[in-house]
């Protein structure tokens, strides 16, 4: 959660590091609340994390589906029962690899009922674009500009392979934050830390200025991380990588039950690898 753009204490947005460049969420790293989206070549992590060299079954299935031509089936969108094709911005080409976020439903938080609702570009673009052009957000998400810039970023996920899903965070019926929930184990981020099958990453941006700087980010981070663990039984850890310089962001993650695991070097930043473990969720 980088200052001004993340969640939680004084931060407005948590810029993901989708892909090494923010524009391609299919390659993204999540800085959680921090907003910087970099990738790294440093594999340094704490010794308690064990490197698992087995490829996740979802990745093997994805590679098998692609055959010898990478992306060979990318244009084959799934069909509805009536034979029509769903809008590209609603159905990732390979389906949702995150256990159907759209069906997760709301969760109670101290701030009210909270729900992650997958983005629909035709409905949500003006709102997300406005948030991305907020000066406090721009420095970390780097998506300022005309609506086409934000639209390209959203479409890159929504028409991708389903490993990253952009969502609106709806609190008490009001959209007030932007999230990206992604498969960290299928993301380039996995090259830079000892990823485990089904590790799930989070990127967060608090949209409304009045919602920033009052601890709401920590509350929602905890709620979102717990939602992931509740709805994704195969996921044992939720991860994020805020910029080390973004003290408010790192603090928000710690307050949300994440632990500081290691420092990692991403292309554009030195990051703190933050981890929320299923096994420790009732203790932190």
Coordinates of C-alpha atoms in Angstrom, one line a residue, residues 27-195:
X27 CA 2.2 -10.7 -15.8
X28 CA 1.6 -8.9 -12.7
X29 CA 3.1 -8.7 -9.3
X30 CA 1.0 -7.3 -6.6
X31 CA 2.2 -4.8 -4.3
X32 CA -0.8 -5.2 -2.4
X33 CA -1.4 -1.8 -1.1
X34 CA 1.6 -0.4 -2.4
X35 CA 0.8 0.2 -5.9
X36 CA 4.3 -0.4 -7.4
X37 CA 4.2 -3.2 -9.9
X38 CA 7.6 -4.5 -10.4
X39 CA 9.2 -7.8 -10.9
X40 CA 12.4 -9.0 -9.5
X41 CA 15.3 -11.2 -10.1
X42 CA 16.3 -11.6 -6.5
X43 CA 15.1 -14.9 -4.9
X44 CA 16.1 -13.9 -1.4
X45 CA 13.5 -14.9 1.1
X46 CA 13.4 -16.1 4.7
X47 CA 14.5 -19.7 5.3
X48 CA 11.1 -20.8 6.5
X49 CA 9.7 -20.7 3.0
X50 CA 10.5 -23.8 1.0
X51 CA 10.9 -23.7 -2.7
X52 CA 8.5 -26.1 -4.4
X53 CA 9.6 -26.9 -7.9
X54 CA 6.5 -28.8 -8.9
X55 CA 4.4 -27.0 -11.5
X56 CA 0.9 -26.3 -10.3
X57 CA -1.8 -28.5 -12.0
X58 CA -3.6 -25.4 -13.3
X59 CA -0.4 -24.3 -15.0
X60 CA 0.2 -27.7 -16.5
X61 CA -3.4 -27.8 -17.8
X62 CA -3.0 -24.3 -19.2
X63 CA 0.2 -25.3 -21.1
X64 CA -1.5 -28.4 -22.3
X65 CA -4.4 -26.5 -23.6
X66 CA -2.1 -24.1 -25.5
X67 CA -0.3 -27.0 -27.2
X68 CA 2.7 -26.1 -29.2
X69 CA 1.4 -22.7 -30.2
X70 CA 1.5 -20.3 -27.2
X71 CA -1.9 -18.7 -26.9
X72 CA -3.2 -20.9 -29.8
X73 CA -6.6 -21.1 -28.2
X74 CA -6.7 -17.5 -27.0
X75 CA -9.4 -16.5 -29.5
X76 CA -11.8 -19.3 -28.6
X77 CA -14.1 -17.8 -26.1
X78 CA -16.5 -20.1 -24.2
X79 CA -20.1 -20.2 -25.4
X80 CA -23.3 -19.9 -23.5
X81 CA -25.9 -22.6 -23.5
X82 CA -27.9 -20.8 -26.2
X83 CA -24.9 -20.8 -28.5
X84 CA -24.0 -17.1 -28.1
X85 CA -20.6 -15.9 -27.0
X86 CA -20.3 -14.0 -23.7
X87 CA -18.8 -10.5 -23.8
X88 CA -15.0 -10.7 -23.8
X89 CA -14.7 -8.4 -20.8
X90 CA -16.8 -10.7 -18.7
X91 CA -15.3 -14.1 -19.3
X92 CA -11.5 -14.8 -19.3
X93 CA -10.5 -17.0 -22.2
X94 CA -9.7 -19.9 -19.9
X95 CA -12.2 -19.2 -17.3
X96 CA -11.6 -17.9 -13.7
X97 CA -8.6 -19.7 -12.1
X98 CA -9.6 -18.2 -8.8
X99 CA -12.6 -20.3 -7.9
X100 CA -15.3 -18.0 -9.3
X101 CA -14.8 -14.7 -7.5
X102 CA -18.2 -13.6 -8.8
X103 CA -19.8 -16.2 -6.6
X104 CA -17.9 -15.4 -3.4
X105 CA -20.6 -13.1 -2.0
X106 CA -20.4 -10.5 0.8
X107 CA -18.6 -10.7 4.1
X108 CA -19.2 -8.9 7.3
X109 CA -16.5 -6.4 8.5
X110 CA -16.3 -3.8 11.2
X111 CA -16.9 -1.2 8.5
X112 CA -20.0 -3.0 7.1
X113 CA -20.8 -5.6 4.5
X114 CA -18.0 -5.9 1.9
X115 CA -18.0 -7.7 -1.4
X116 CA -15.6 -8.2 -4.4
X117 CA -17.5 -7.7 -7.6
X118 CA -15.7 -8.5 -10.9
X119 CA -15.3 -5.4 -13.1
X120 CA -17.5 -4.9 -16.1
X121 CA -15.7 -2.4 -18.3
X122 CA -18.8 -0.9 -19.9
X123 CA -20.2 -0.2 -16.5
X124 CA -17.1 0.6 -14.3
X125 CA -14.6 2.2 -16.6
X126 CA -15.4 5.8 -15.7
X127 CA -15.1 5.2 -12.0
X128 CA -11.9 3.2 -12.2
X129 CA -10.4 5.7 -14.7
X130 CA -11.2 8.6 -12.3
X131 CA -9.4 6.8 -9.5
X132 CA -6.4 6.1 -11.6
X133 CA -6.1 9.8 -12.5
X134 CA -6.0 10.8 -8.8
X135 CA -2.5 12.3 -8.2
X136 CA -2.1 10.2 -5.1
X137 CA -2.7 7.1 -7.1
X138 CA -0.9 7.9 -10.3
X139 CA 2.6 7.6 -8.9
X140 CA 2.1 4.0 -7.9
X141 CA -0.3 2.6 -10.5
X142 CA 1.0 4.5 -13.5
X143 CA -2.3 4.3 -15.3
X144 CA -3.2 8.0 -15.5
X145 CA -4.5 9.3 -18.9
X146 CA -7.5 8.9 -21.1
X147 CA -10.1 6.1 -20.5
X148 CA -8.4 3.9 -23.1
X149 CA -5.3 3.5 -20.8
X150 CA -7.4 2.0 -18.0
X151 CA -9.5 0.1 -20.4
X152 CA -6.5 -1.6 -21.9
X153 CA -5.3 -2.6 -18.5
X154 CA -8.7 -4.1 -17.5
X155 CA -9.1 -5.9 -20.8
X156 CA -5.7 -7.5 -20.6
X157 CA -7.0 -9.3 -17.5
X158 CA -10.6 -9.9 -18.6
X159 CA -9.6 -11.4 -21.9
X160 CA -6.6 -13.3 -20.5
X161 CA -6.3 -16.8 -19.1
X162 CA -8.2 -16.1 -15.9
X163 CA -5.2 -15.9 -13.5
X164 CA -6.0 -12.2 -12.6
X165 CA -9.4 -10.8 -11.9
X166 CA -10.0 -7.1 -11.5
X167 CA -12.8 -6.3 -9.0
X168 CA -14.6 -3.4 -7.4
X169 CA -14.6 -3.4 -3.6
X170 CA -18.2 -2.7 -2.7
X171 CA -18.7 -1.5 0.9
X172 CA -22.3 -1.3 2.2
X173 CA -23.5 -1.1 -1.4
X174 CA -21.1 1.6 -2.5
X175 CA -18.1 0.9 -4.9
X176 CA -15.1 2.4 -3.1
X177 CA -12.0 0.5 -4.0
X178 CA -10.3 -1.3 -6.9
X179 CA -8.8 -4.8 -6.4
X180 CA -6.8 -7.3 -8.5
X181 CA -6.9 -10.8 -7.1
X182 CA -4.5 -13.1 -9.0
X183 CA -2.7 -16.4 -9.0
X184 CA 0.7 -15.5 -7.7
X185 CA 2.0 -19.0 -8.4
X186 CA 1.1 -18.6 -12.1
X187 CA 2.5 -15.0 -12.3
X188 CA 6.0 -13.8 -13.1
X189 CA 6.3 -12.9 -9.4
X190 CA 6.7 -16.6 -8.7
X191 CA 10.2 -16.4 -10.2
X192 CA 11.3 -14.2 -7.4
X193 CA 10.1 -15.9 -4.3
X194 CA 9.5 -19.6 -3.3
X195 CA 6.0 -19.8 -4.6

